[in-house]
Coordinates of C-alpha atoms and ligand atoms in Angstrom, one line a residue:
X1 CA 13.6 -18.1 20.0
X2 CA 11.9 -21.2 18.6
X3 CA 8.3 -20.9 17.3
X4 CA 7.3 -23.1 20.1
X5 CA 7.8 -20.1 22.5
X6 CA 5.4 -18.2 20.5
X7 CA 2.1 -16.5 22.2
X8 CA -0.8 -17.9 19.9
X9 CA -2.2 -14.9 17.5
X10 CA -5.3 -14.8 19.4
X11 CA -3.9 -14.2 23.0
X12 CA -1.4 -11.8 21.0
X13 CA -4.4 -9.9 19.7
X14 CA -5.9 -9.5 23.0
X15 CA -3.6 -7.7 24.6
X16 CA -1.9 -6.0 22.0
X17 CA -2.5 -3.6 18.8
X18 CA 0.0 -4.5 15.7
X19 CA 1.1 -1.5 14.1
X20 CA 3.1 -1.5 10.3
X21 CA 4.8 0.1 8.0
X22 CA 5.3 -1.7 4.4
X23 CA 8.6 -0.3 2.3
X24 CA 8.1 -2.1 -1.0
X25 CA 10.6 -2.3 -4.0
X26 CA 10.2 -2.1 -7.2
X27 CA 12.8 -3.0 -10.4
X28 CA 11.4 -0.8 -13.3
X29 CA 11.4 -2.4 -16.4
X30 CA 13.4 0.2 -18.1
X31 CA 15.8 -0.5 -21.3
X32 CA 18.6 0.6 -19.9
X33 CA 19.6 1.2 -16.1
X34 CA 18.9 4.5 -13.6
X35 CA 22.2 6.9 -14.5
X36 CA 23.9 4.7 -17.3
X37 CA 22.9 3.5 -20.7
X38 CA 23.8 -0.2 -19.6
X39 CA 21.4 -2.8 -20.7
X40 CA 19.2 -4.2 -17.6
X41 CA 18.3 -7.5 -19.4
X42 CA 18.3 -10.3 -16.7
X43 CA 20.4 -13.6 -17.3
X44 CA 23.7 -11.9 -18.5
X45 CA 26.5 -13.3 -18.2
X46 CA 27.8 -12.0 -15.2
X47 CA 29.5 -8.3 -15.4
X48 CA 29.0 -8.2 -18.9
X49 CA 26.3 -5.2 -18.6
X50 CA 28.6 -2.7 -17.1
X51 CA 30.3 0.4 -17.4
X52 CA 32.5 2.6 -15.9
X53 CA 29.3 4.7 -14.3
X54 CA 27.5 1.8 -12.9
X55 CA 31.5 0.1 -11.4
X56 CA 31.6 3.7 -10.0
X57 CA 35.6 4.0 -11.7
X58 CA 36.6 7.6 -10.4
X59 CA 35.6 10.2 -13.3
X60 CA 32.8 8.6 -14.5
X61 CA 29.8 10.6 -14.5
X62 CA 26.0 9.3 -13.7
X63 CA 23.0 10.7 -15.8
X64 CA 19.2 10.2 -14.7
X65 CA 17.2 8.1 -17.1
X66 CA 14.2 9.5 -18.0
X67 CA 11.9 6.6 -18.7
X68 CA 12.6 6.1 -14.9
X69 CA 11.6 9.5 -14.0
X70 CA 8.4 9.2 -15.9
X71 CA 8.0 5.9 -14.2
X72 CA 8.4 7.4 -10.6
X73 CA 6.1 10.1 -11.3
X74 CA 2.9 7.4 -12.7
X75 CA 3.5 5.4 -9.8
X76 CA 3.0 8.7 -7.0
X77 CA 0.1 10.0 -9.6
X78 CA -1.5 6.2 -9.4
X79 CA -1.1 6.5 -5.2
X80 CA -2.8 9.9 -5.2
X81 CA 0.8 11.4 -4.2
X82 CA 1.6 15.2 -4.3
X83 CA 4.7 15.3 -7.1
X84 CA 7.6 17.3 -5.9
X85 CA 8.3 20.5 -8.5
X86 CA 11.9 20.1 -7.8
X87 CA 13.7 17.0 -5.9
X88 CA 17.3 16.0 -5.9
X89 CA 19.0 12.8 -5.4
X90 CA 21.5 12.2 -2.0
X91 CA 24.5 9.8 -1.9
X92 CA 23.4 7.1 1.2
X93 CA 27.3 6.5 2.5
X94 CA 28.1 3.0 3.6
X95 CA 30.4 0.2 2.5
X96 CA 29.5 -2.8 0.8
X97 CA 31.3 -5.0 -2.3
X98 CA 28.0 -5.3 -4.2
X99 CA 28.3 -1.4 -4.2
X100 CA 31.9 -0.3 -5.5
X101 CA 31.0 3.2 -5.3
X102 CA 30.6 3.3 -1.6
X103 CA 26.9 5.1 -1.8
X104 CA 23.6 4.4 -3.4
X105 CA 21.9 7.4 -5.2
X106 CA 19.0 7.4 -3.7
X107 CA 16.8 10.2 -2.9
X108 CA 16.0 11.3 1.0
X109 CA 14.4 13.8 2.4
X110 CA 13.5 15.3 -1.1
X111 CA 11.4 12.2 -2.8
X112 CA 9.8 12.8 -6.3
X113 CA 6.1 11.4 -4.8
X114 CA 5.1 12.1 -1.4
X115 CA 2.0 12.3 0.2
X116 CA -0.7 9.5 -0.9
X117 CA -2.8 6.6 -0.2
X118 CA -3.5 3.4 -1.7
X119 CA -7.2 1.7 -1.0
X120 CA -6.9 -2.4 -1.1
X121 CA -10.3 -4.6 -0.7
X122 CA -9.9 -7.7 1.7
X123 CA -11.6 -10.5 1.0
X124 CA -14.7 -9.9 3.0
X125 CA -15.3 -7.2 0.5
X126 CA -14.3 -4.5 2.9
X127 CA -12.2 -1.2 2.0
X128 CA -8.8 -0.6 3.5
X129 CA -6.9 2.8 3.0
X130 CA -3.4 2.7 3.4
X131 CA -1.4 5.8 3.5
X132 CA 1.6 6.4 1.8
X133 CA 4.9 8.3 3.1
X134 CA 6.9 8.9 -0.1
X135 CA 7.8 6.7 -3.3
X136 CA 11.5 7.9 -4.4
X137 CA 13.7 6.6 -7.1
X138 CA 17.1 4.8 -6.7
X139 CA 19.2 2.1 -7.9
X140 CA 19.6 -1.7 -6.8
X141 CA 23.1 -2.9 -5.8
X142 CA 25.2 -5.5 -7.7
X143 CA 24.5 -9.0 -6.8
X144 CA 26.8 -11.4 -4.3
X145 CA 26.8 -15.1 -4.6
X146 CA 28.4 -16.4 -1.2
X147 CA 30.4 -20.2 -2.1
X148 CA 31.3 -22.9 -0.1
X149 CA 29.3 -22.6 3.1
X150 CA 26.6 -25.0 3.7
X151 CA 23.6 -22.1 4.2
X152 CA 24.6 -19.6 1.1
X153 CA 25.2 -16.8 3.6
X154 CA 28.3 -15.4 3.8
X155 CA 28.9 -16.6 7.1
X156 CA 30.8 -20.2 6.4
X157 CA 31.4 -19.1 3.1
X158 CA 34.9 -19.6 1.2
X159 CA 34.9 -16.9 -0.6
X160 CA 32.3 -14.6 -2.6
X161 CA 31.6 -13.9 -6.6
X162 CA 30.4 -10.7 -7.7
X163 CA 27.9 -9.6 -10.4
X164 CA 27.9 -6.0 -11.0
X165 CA 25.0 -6.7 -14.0
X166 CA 21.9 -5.6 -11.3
X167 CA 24.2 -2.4 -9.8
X168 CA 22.4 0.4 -11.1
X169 CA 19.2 -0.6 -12.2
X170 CA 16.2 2.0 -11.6
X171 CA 14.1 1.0 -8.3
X172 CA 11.1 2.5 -6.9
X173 CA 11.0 2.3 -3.2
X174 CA 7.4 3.0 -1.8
X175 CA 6.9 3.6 1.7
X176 CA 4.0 4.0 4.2
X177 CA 2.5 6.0 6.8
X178 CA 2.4 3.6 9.9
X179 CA -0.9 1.3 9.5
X180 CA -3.2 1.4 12.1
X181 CA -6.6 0.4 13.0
X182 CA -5.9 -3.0 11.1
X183 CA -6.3 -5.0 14.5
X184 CA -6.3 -9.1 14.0
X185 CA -6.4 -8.3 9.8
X186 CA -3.0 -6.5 9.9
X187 CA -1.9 -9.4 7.9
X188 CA -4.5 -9.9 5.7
X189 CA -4.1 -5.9 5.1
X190 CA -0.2 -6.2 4.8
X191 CA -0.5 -9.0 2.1
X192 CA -4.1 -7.6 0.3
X193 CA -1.6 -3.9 -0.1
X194 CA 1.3 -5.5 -1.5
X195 CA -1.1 -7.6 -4.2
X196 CA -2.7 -4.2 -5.1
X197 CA 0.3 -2.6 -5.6
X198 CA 1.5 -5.1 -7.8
X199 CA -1.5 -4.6 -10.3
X200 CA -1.0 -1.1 -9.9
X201 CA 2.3 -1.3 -11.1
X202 CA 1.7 -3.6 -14.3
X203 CA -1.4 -1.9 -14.9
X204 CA 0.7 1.5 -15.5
X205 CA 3.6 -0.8 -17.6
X206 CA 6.4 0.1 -15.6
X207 CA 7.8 -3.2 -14.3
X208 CA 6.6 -6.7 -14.3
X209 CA 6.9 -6.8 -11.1
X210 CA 7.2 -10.5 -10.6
X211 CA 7.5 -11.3 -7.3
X212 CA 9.0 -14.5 -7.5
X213 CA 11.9 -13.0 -9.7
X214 CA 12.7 -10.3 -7.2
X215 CA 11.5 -7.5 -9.2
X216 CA 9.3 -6.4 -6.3
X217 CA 10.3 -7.0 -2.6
X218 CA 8.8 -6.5 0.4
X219 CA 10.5 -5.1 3.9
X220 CA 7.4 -5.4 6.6
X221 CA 8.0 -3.1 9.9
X222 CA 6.2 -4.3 12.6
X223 CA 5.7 -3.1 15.7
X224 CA 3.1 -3.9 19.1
X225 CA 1.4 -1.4 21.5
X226 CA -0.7 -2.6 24.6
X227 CA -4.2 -2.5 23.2
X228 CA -6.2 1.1 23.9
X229 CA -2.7 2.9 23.8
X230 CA -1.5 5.4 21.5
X231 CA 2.6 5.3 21.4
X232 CA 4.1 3.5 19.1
X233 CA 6.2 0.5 20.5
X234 CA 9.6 -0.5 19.0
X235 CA 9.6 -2.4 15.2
X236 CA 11.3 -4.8 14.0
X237 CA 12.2 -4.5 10.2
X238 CA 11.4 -8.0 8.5
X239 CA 14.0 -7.6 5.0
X240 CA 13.1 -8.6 1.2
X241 CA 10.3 -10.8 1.7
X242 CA 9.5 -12.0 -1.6
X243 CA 6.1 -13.9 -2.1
X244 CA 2.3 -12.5 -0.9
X245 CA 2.0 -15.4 1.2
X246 CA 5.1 -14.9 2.8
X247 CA 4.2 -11.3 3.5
X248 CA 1.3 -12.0 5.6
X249 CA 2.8 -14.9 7.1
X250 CA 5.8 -12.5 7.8
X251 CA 3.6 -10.2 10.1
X252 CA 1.6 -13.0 11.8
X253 CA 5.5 -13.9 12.5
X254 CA 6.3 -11.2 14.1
X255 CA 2.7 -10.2 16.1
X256 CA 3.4 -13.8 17.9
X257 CA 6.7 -13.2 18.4
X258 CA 6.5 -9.6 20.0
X259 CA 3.9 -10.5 21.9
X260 CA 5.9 -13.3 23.6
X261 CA 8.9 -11.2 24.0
X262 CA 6.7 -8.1 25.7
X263 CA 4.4 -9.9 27.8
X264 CA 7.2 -11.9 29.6
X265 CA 8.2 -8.5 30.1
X266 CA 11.2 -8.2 27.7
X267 CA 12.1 -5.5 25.1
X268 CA 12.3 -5.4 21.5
X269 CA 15.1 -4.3 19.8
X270 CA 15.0 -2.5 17.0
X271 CA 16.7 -5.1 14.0
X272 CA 16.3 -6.2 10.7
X273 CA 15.0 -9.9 10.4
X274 CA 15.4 -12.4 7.8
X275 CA 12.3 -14.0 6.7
X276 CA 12.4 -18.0 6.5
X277 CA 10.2 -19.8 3.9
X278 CA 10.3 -23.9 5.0
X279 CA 8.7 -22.6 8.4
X280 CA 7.4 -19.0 8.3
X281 CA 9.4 -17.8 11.2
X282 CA 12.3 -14.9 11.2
X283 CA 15.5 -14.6 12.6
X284 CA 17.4 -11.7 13.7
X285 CA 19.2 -9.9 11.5
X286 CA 21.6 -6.6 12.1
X287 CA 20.8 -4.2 14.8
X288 CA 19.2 -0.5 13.6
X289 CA 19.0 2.0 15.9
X290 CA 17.7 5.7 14.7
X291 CA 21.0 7.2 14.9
X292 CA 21.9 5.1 12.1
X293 CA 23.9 7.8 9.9
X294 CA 24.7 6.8 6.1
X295 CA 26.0 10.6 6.1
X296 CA 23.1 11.5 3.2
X297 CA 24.2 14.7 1.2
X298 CA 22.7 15.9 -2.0
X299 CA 24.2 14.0 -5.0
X300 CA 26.5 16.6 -6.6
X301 CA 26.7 14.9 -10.1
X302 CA 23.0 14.9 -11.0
X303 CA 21.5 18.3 -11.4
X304 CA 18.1 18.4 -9.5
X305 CA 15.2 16.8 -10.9
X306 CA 12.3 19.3 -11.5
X307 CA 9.2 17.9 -12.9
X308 CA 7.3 20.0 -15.3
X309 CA 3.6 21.3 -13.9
X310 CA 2.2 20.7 -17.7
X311 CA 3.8 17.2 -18.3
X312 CA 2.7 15.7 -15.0
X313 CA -0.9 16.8 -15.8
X314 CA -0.5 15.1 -19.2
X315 CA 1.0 11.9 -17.5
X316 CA -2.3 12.2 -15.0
X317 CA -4.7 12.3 -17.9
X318 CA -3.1 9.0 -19.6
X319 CA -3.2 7.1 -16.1
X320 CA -5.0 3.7 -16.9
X321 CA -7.8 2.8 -14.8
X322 CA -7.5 1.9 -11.2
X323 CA -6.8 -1.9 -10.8
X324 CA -9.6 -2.4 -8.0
X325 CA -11.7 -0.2 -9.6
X326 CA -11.3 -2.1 -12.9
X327 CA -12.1 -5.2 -11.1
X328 CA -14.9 -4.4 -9.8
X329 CA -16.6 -3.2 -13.2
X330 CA -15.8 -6.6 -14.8
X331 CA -17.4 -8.0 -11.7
X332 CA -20.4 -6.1 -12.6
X333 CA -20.1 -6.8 -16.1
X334 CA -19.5 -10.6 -15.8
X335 CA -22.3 -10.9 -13.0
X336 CA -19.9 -13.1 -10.6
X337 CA -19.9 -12.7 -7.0
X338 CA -16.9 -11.3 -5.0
X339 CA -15.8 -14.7 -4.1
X340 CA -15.4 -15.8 -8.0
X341 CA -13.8 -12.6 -8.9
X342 CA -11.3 -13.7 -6.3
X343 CA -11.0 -16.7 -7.6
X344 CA -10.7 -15.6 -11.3
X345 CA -7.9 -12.7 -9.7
X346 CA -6.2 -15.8 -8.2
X347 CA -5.9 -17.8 -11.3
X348 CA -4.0 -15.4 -13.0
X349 CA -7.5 -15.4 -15.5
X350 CA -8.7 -11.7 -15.2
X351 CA -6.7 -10.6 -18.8
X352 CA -7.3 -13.4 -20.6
X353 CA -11.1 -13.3 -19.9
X354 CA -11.0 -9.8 -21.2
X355 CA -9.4 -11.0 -24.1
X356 CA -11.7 -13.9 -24.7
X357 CA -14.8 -11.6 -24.6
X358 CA -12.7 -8.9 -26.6
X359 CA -12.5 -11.4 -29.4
X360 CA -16.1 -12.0 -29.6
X361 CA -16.5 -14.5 -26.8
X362 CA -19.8 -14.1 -24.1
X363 CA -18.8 -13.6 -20.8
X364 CA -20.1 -16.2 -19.2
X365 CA -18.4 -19.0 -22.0
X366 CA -15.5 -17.6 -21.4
X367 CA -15.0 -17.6 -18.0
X368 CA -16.1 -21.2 -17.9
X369 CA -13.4 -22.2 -20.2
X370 CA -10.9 -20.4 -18.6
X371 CA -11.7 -21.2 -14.8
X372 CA -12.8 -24.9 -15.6
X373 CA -11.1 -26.9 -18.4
X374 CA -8.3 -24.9 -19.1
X375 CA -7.5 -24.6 -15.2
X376 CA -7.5 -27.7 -14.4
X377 CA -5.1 -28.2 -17.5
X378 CA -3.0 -25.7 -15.8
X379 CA -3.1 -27.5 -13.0
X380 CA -2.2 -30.9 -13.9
X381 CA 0.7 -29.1 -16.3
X382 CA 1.9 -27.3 -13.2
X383 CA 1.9 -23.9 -15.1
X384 CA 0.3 -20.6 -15.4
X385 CA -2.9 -19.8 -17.6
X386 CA -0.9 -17.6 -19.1
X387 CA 1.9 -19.9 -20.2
X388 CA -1.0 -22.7 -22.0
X389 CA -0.5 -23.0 -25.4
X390 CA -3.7 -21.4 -26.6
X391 CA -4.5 -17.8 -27.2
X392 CA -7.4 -16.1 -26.1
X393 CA -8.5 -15.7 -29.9
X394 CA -8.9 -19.5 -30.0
X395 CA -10.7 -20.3 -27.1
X396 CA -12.9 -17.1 -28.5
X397 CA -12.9 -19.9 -31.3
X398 CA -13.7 -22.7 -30.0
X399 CA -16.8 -20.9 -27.8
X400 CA -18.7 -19.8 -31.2
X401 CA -18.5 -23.6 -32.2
X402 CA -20.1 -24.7 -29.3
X403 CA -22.6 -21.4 -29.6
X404 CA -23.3 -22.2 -33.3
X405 CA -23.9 -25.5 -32.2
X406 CA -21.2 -27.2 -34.1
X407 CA -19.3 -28.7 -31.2
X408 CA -20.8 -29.6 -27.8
X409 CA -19.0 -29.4 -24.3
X410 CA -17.5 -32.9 -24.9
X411 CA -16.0 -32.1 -28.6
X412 CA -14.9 -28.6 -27.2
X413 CA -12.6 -30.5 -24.5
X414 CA -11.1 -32.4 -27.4
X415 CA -10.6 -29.3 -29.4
X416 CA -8.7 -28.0 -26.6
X417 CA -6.5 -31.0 -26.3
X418 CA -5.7 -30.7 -29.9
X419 CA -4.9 -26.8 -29.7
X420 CA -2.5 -28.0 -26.6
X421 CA -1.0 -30.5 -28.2
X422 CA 0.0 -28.1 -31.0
X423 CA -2.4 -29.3 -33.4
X424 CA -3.3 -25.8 -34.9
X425 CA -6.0 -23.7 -34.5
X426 CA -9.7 -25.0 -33.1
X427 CA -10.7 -25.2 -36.8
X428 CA -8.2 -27.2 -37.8
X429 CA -8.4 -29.9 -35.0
X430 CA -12.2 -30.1 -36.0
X431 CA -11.3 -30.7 -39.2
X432 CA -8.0 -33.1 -38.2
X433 CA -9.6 -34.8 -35.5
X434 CA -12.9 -35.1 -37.4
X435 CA -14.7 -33.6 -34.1
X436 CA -18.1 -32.0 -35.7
X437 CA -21.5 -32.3 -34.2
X438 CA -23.5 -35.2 -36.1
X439 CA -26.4 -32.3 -36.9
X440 CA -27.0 -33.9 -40.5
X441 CA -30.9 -34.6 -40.1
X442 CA -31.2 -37.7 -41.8
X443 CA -28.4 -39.5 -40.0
X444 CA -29.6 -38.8 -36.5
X445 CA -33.5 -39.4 -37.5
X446 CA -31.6 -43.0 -38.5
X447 CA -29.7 -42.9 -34.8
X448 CA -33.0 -42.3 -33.3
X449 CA -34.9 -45.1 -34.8
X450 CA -32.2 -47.6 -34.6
X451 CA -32.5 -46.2 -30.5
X452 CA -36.1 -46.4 -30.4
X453 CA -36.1 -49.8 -31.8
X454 CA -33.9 -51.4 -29.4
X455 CA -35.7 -49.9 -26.5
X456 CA -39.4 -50.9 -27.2
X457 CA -40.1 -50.7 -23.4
X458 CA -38.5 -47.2 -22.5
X459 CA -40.1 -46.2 -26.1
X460 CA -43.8 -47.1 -24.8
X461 CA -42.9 -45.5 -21.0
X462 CA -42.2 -42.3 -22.9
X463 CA -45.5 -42.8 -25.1
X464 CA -47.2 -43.3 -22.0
X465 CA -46.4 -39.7 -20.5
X466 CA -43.1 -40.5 -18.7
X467 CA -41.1 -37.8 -20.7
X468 CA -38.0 -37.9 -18.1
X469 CA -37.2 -41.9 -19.2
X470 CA -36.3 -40.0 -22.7
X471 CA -32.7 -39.6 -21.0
X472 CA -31.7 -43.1 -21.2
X473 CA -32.7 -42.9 -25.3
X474 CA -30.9 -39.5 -25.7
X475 CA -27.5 -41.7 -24.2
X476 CA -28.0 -44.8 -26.5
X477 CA -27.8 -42.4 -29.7
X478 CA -25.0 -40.3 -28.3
X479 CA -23.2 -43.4 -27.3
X480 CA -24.2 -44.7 -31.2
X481 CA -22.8 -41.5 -32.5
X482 CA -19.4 -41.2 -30.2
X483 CA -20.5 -38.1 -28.6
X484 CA -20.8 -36.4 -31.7
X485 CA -24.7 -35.9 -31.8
X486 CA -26.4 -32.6 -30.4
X487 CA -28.2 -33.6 -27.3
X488 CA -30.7 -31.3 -27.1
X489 CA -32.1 -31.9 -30.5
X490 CA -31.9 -35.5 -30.5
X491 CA -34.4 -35.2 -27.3
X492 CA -36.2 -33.0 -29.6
X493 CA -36.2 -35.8 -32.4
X494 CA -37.0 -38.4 -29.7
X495 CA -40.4 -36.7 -28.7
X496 CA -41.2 -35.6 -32.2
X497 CA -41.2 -39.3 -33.3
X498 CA -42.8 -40.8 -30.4
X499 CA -45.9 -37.9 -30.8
X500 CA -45.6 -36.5 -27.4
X501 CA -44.7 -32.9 -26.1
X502 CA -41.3 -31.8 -24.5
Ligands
ADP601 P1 14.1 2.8 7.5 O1 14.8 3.3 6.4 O2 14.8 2.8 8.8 O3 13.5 1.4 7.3 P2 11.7 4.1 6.7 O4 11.1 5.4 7.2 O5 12.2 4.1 5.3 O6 12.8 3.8 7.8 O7 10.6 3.0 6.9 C1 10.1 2.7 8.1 C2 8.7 2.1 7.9 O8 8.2 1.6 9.1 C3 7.7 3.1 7.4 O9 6.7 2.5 6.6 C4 7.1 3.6 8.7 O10 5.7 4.1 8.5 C5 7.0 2.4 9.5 N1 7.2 2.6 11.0 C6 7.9 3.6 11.6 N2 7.8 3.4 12.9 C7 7.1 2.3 13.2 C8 6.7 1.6 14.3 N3 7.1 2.0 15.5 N4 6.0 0.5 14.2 C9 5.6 0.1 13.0 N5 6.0 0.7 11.8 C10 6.7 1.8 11.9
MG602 MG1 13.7 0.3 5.7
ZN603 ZN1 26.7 1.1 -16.6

């Protein structure tokens, strides 16, 4: 089907009621991998971080890392999830050469977290609850890189290369209930939940979870029931989407395309579907019916995994606060509307306000930096916030010069620059650059006569009453002092000399 043949989202929408399930994945950061004391840096050569247990070579035996266990239970804790007291891990049977053992360890009908909801904001400020089936531990496959073809995939290919360096490492899968009720915002729900998520997870310090990098992945289920009905209709499993943008436009995908299949009176099959980036559509992927049977059984190598009542209490009590919650204080705090918040979230800006105002900063200062200036440096640099060369302890810095009075807005930029370009700290680029506000009494009173002088007419204007013709004095002694003078009291000086009031 080509995306020409697709019903438009609002004729989808008004015949029919999207209903979704998100399975997310998550790579914890862990030292070493889920059941093997191999290293799970990334960018290895290839094969070099394995061992017998994670090649599966008959004998070897697994054991569970317990950094990944602890990790499993903060994420159920975070998503309000009932923690098993005893929970084993099951063998999922099936053949595959990134798996040379011939099963994942995974965990089935026995998940550590089960039970929970997670509540995401949309952007009209609204709350969304979405309900969550289980979160369970397991480990990611080895990695294959198909050559010779012209699309990468293994159909065309020559032959394939192998790297077992990823087989074994710890994964969170998190599942949920079937969303409903999100009507035309299904999207905007699926993509606002898998955002959330992904601050929940760095906010507790298990993983990263950088999309981009695959260490979170999205599979969206999707599935259509005529509008005002109650049965679910048949999904279609949309596989490792990878980006927030591609998860929404994933499920606005497949709302069209179901739609255009059903109401020409055709049937959905149950599939997985590969997600396509240049154009946003999907393709079909392998058939999945129910009866699909990897032969689970209980994994007999790994005793069972039974948290303790008093340690998951303990972990409960240490749980940082709630990312949305969180947001919202600063919100508060900072006196910025929704929209800016979302803004500020979008920017990557939220921590390094904190940081700003941590180190001594105003709120309000630093936010402007960080979401003005430095953005737009960002910007034209093609990079992060995060990434700039500057810490949050300098732009802290350079924001008590400008409150002290010692730099304006103009100098700050340049102080910037300086701290970009690897000049040194704010302090030193003042210094190096020569950069300090011209405040010295004497040489501005000279500025300002030198100003009035050469402007007898706007001088006797201002005399006169017009106080707003001041400007154009207050811009020939900045311009006499490059920028350097402090505006405000050179307007000051101005009015003193020519004896009227401000
Ligand atoms: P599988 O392993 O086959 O993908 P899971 O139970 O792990 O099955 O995940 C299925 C996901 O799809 C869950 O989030 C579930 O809530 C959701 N889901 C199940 N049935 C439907 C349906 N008919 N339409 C939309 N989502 C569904
Ligand atoms: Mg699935
Ligand atoms: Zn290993």
């Amino acid at each position: 089907m080509t995306v020409t043949e697709l019903v438009s989202y609002e004729d989808a929408l008004a015949s029919y009621d999207p209903v979704m399930g998100l399975e997310v994945h998550v790579e914890l950061g862990t030292k070493t991998k889920m059941f093997c004391g191999c290293s799970t840096e990334l960018g290895a050569e290839p094969n070099s971080q394995t061992c017998p247990t994670c090649l599966g070579l008959p004998g070897s035996l697994p054991v569970v890392n317990a950094v990944g266990v602890e990790s499993a239970v903060k994420i159920g804790l975070a998503l309000h999830c009932e923690i098993a007291e005893w929970c084993r891990f099951a063998r999922k049977n099936y053949f595959y050469p990134d798996m040379p053992k011939n099963f994942q360890t995974s965990q089935y009908d026995e998940p550590i977290a089960f039970n929970g909801y997670l509540d995401v904001q949309l952007e009209d400020g609204e709350v969304f609850r979405v309900e969550i089936e289980r979160a369970h531990m397991e480990e990611d496959t080895g990695k294959s890189t198909h050559v010779g073809g012209a699309t990468g995939r293994i159909h065309g290919a020559s032959h394939s290369l192998l790297d077992y360096n990823r087989a074994g490492i710890p994964l969170i899968e998190i599942v949920t209930k079937p969303i409903e009720g999100a009507g035309e915002r299904a999207p905007e729900v699926a993509k606002a939940y898998v955002a959330e998520l992904r601050e929940l997870i760095k906010a507790l310090g298990v993983s990263e979870a950088r999309m981009e990098q695959g260490q979170m992945r999205c599979d969206v289920n999707l599935s259509l029931r005529p509008n005002g009905t109650k049965e679910f209709g048949t999904r279609s499993e949309t596989k490792n989407v990878n980006s927030l943008r591609s998860v929404e436009r994933a499920a606005r995908f497949e709302i069209q395309r179901h739609a255009a299949v059903l109401s020409s009176g055709g049937t959905i099959v149950q599939e997985t579907r590969h997600f396509h980036e240049e154009d946003g559509s999907t393709t079909a992927g392998r058939i999945k019916d129910n009866a699909e049977d990897y032969r689970y059984f209980p994994e007999p190598d790994l005793v069972p995994v039974a948290p303790a009542r008093e340690w998951v209490e303990e972990l409960r009590k240490e749980l940082p606060e709630l990312p949305r919650v969180r947001r919202n204080r600063l919100r508060e705090e900072w006196g910025v509307s929704e929209h800016d918040m979302q803004s500020i979230l979008n920017a990557g800006a939220v921590d390094l306000i904190v940081a700003t105002i941590d180190a001594g900063a105003d709120a309000a200062s630093a936010r402007k930096w960080w979401m003005g200036e430095l953005a737009r440096r960002a910007n034209e640099a093609g990079t992060d916030l995060a990434a700039l060369e500057i810490t949050p302890e300098q732009v802290a810095r350079v924001c008590a010069l400008v409150a002290e009075g010692s730099l304006n807005d103009k100098l700050a930029r340049q102080v910037i620059e300086g701290v970009l370009a690897g000049e040194g700290d704010p302090d030193a680029v003042v210094a190096g650059r020569g950069l300090a506000v011209v405040s010295d009494e004497g040489a501005l009173g000279t500025a300002v006569d030198e100003a009035i002088a050469a402007n007898a007419g706007i001088a006797d204007k201002i005399r006169s009453g017009k106080v707003a013709a001041a400007g154009a004095l207050v811009g020939a002694v900045m311009k006499a002092t490059r920028g350097q003078a402090d505006a405000a009291r050179v307007r000051e000086l101005i009015l003193e000399k020519l004896g009227v009031e401000g």
